[in-house]
mmCIF file of C-alpha atoms in Angstrom:
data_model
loop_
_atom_site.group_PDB
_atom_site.id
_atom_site.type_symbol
_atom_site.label_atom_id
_atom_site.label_comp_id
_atom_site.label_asym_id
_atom_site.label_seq_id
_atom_site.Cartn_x
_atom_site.Cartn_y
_atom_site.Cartn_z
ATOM 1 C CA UNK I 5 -24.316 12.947 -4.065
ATOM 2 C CA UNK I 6 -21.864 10.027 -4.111
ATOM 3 C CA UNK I 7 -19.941 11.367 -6.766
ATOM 4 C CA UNK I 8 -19.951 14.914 -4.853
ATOM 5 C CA UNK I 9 -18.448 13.033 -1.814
ATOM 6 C CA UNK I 10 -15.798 10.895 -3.686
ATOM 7 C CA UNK I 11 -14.909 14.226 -5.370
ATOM 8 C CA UNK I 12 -14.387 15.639 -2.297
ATOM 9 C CA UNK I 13 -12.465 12.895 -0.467
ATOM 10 C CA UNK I 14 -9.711 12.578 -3.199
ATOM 11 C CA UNK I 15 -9.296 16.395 -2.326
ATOM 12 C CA UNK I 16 -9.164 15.847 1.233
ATOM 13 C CA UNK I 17 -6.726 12.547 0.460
ATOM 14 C CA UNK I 18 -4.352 14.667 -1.305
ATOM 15 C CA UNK I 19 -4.504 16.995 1.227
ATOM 16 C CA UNK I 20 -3.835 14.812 4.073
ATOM 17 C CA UNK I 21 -1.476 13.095 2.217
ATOM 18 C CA UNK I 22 0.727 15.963 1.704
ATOM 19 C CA UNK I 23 0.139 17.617 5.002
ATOM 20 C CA UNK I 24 -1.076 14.960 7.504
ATOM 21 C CA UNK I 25 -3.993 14.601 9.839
ATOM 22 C CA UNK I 26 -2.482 14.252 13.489
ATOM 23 C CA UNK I 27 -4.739 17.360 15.658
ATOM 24 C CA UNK I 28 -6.093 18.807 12.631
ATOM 25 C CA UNK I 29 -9.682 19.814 12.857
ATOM 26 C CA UNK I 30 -12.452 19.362 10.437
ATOM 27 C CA UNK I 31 -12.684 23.389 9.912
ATOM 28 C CA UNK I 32 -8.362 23.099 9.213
ATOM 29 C CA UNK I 33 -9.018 20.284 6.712
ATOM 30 C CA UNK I 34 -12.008 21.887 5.064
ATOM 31 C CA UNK I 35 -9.932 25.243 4.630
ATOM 32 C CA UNK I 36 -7.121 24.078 2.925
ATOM 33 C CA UNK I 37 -9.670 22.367 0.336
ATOM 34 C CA UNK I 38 -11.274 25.470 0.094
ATOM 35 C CA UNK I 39 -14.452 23.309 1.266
ATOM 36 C CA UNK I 40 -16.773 23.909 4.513
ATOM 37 C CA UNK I 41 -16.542 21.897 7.762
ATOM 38 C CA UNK I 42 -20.271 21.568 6.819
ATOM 39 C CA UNK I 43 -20.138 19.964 4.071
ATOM 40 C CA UNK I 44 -17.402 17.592 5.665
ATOM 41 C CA UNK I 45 -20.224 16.648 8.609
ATOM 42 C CA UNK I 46 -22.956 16.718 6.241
ATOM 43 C CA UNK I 47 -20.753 14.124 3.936
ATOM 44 C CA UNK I 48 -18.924 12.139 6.582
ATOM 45 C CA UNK I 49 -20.986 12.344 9.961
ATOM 46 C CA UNK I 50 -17.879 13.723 12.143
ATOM 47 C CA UNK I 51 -14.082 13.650 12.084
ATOM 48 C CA UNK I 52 -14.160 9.511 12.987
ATOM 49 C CA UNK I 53 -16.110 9.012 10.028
ATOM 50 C CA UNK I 54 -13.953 11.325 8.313
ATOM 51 C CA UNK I 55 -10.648 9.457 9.035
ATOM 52 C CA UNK I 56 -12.305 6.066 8.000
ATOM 53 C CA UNK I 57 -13.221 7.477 4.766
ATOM 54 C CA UNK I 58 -9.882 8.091 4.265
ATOM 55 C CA UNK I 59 -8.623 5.037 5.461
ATOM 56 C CA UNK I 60 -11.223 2.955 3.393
ATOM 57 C CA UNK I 61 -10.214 5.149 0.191
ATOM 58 C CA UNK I 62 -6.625 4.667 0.134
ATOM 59 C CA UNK I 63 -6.884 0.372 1.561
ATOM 60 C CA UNK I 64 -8.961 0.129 -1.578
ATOM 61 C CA UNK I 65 -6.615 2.024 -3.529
ATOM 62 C CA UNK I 66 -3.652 -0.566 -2.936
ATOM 63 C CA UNK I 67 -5.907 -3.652 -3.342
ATOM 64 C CA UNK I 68 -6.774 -2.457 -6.893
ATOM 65 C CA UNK I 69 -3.351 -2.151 -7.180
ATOM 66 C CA UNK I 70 -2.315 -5.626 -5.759
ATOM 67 C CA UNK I 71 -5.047 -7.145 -8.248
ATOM 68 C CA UNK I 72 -3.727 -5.401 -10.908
ATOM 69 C CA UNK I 73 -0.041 -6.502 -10.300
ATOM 70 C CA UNK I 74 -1.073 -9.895 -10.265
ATOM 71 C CA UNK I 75 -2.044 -9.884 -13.705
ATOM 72 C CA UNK I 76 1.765 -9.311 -14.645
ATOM 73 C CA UNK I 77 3.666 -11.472 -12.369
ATOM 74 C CA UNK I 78 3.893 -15.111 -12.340
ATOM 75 C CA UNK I 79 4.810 -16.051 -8.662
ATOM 76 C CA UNK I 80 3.583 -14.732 -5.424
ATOM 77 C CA UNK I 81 6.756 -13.321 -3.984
ATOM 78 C CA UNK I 82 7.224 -11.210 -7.420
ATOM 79 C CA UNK I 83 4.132 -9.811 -6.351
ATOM 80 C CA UNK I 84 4.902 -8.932 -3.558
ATOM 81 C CA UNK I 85 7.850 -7.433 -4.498
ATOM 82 C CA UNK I 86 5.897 -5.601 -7.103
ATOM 83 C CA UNK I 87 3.417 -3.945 -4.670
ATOM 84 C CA UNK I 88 6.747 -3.098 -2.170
ATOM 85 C CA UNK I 89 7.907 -1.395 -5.468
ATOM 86 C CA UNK I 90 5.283 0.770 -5.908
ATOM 87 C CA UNK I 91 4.194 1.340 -2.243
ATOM 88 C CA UNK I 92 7.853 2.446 -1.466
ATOM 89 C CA UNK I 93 8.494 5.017 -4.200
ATOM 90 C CA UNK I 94 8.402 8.545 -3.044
ATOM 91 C CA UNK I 95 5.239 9.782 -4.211
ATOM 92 C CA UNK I 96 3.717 7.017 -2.238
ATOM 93 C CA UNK I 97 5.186 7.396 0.851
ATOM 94 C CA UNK I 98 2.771 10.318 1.839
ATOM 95 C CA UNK I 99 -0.216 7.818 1.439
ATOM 96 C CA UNK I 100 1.583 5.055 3.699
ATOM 97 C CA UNK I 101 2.489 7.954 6.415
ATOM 98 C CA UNK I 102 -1.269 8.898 6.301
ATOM 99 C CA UNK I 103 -2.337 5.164 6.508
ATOM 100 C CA UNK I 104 -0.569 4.832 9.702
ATOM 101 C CA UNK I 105 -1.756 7.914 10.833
ATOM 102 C CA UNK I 106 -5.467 7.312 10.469
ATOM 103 C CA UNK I 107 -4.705 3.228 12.161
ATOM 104 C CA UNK I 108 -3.519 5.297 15.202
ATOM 105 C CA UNK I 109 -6.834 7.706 15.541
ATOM 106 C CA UNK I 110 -9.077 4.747 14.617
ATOM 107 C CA UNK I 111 -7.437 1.995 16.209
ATOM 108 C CA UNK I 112 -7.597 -0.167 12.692
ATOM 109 C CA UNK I 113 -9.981 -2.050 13.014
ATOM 110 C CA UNK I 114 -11.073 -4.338 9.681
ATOM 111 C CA UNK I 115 -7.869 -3.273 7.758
ATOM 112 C CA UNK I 116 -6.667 -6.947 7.772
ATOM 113 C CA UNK I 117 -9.136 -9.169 6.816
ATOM 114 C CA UNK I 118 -9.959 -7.478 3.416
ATOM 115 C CA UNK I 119 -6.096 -7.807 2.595
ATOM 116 C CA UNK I 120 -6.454 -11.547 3.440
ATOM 117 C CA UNK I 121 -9.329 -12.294 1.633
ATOM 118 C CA UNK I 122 -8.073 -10.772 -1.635
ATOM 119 C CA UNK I 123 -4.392 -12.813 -1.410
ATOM 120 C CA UNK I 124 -6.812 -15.952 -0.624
ATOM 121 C CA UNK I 125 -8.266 -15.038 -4.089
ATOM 122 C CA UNK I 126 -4.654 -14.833 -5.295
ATOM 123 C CA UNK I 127 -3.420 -17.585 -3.820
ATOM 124 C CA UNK I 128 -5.283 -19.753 -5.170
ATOM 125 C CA UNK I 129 -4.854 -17.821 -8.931
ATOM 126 C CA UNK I 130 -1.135 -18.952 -8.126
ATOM 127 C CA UNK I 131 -2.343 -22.655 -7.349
ATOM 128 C CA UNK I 132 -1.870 -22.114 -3.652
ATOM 129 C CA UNK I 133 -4.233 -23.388 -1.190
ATOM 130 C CA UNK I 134 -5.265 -20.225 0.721
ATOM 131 C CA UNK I 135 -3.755 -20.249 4.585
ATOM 132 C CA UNK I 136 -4.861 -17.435 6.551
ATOM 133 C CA UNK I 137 -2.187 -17.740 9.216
ATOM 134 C CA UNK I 138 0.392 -17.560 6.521
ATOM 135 C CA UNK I 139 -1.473 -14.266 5.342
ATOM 136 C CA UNK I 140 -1.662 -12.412 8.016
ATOM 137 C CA UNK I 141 1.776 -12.639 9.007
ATOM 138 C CA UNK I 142 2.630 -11.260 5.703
ATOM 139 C CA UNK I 143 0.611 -8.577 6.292
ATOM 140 C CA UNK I 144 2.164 -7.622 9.694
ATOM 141 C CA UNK I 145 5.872 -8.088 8.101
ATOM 142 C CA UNK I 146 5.076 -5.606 5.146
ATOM 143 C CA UNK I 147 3.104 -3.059 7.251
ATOM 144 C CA UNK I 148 6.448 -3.567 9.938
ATOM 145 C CA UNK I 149 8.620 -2.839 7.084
ATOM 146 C CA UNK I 150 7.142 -0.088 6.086
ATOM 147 C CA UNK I 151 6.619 1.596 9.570
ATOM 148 C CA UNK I 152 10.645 1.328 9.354
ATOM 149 C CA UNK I 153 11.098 2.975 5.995
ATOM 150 C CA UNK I 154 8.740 5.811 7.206
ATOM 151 C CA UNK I 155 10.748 6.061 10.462
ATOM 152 C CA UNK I 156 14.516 6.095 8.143
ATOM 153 C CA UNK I 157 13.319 6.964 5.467
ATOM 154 C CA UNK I 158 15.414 4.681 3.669
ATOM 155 C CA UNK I 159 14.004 2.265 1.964
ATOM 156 C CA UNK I 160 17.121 -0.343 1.395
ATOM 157 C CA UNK I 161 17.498 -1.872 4.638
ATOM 158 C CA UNK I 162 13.617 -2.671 4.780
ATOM 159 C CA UNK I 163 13.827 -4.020 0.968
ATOM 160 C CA UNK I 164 16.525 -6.496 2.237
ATOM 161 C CA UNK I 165 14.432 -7.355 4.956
ATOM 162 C CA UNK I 166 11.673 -8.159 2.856
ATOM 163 C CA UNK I 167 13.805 -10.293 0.458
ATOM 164 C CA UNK I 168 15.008 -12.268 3.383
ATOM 165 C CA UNK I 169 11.261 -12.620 4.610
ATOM 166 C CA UNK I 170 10.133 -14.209 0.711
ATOM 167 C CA UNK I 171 13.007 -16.189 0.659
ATOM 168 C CA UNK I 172 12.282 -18.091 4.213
ATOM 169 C CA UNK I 173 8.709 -17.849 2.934
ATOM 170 C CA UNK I 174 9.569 -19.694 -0.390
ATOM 171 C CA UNK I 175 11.842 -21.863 1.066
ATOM 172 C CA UNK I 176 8.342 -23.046 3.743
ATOM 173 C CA UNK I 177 6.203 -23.892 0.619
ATOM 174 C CA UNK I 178 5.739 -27.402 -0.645
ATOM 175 C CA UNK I 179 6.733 -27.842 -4.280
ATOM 176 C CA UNK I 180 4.817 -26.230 -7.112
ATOM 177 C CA UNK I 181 3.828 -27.830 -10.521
ATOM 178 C CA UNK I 182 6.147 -25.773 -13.181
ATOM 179 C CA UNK I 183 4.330 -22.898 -14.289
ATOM 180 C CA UNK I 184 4.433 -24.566 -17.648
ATOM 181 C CA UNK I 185 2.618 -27.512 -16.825
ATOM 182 C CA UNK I 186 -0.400 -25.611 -14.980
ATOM 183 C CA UNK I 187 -2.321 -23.018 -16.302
ATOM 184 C CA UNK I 188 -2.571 -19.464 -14.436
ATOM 185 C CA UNK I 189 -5.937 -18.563 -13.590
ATOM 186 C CA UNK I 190 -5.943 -14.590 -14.223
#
């Protein structure tokens, strides 16, 4: 059945995605998948665990992706800037509307710490010493950002933002061995 259920949650993602959440009920949802409300209960327990399905689903989405990206970069900020790439281009926005969406209905809880926990693992990739603090505000700037693209819809002034953040950022970090004379874990 768990490959029935993921099945069914990438429907309901794309769904979502493209048409939102907000006061829709689990009968609306399961419609427009051409599903059952049913089979939603039956594979997610009730709308809550519905929305945190989705949630989970799409956070581990764009920590694949952040791993992935930092096979192909060679400094933290490009990384970031990578993963601002991506997360900002059109066909993503739908997911990042939805993400905020489903933080309102289930207040967010644990959507932080796995973020932190994989840059720690990067970090230290980079030859950084992990700092949670440091993490975490990250985290808060880029989801800020992005609450202000969503609410523009232009994506510019929140891109300059963001430079100006990794530039304070890289200007607050002691100096790094050249890349040259230490290896990159990867």
């Amino acid at each position: 059945m768990p490959e029935a259920r993921d099945q069914l949650l990438e429907r309901i993602v794309a769904e979502v995605a493209a048409n939102g959440l907000a006061d829709r009920s689990l009968r609306e949802v399961a419609e427009a998948i051409g599903s059952s409300h049913r089979m939603l209960l039956y594979h997610f327990g009730s709308r809550a665990g519905l929305v945190s399905a989705i949630v989970e689903a799409t956070e581990a989405g764009q920590r694949l992706l952040l791993a992935e990206l930092a096979a192909q970069v060679d400094d933290p900020a490009d990384l970031v800037r990578a993963l601002w790439a991506r997360t900002c281009a059109p066909e993503m926005l739908p997911f990042v509307r939805l993400f905020f969406e489903c933080v309102a209905v289930t207040g967010g809880k644990g959507l932080t710490d796995p973020w932190i926990e994989l840059a720690n693992e990067l970090r230290q990739g980079f030859g950084l010493a992990p700092d949670e603090d440091e993490l975490r505000l990250g985290v808060a700037v880029t989801r800020g950002l992005l609450i202000d693209v969503l609410a523009t819809g232009d994506a510019g002034p929140a891109t300059r933002s963001l430079e100006r953040f990794l530039e304070m950022w890289e200007s607050s970090q002691p100096s790094q061995p050249s890349q040259s004379s230490q290896p990159r874990a990867r």
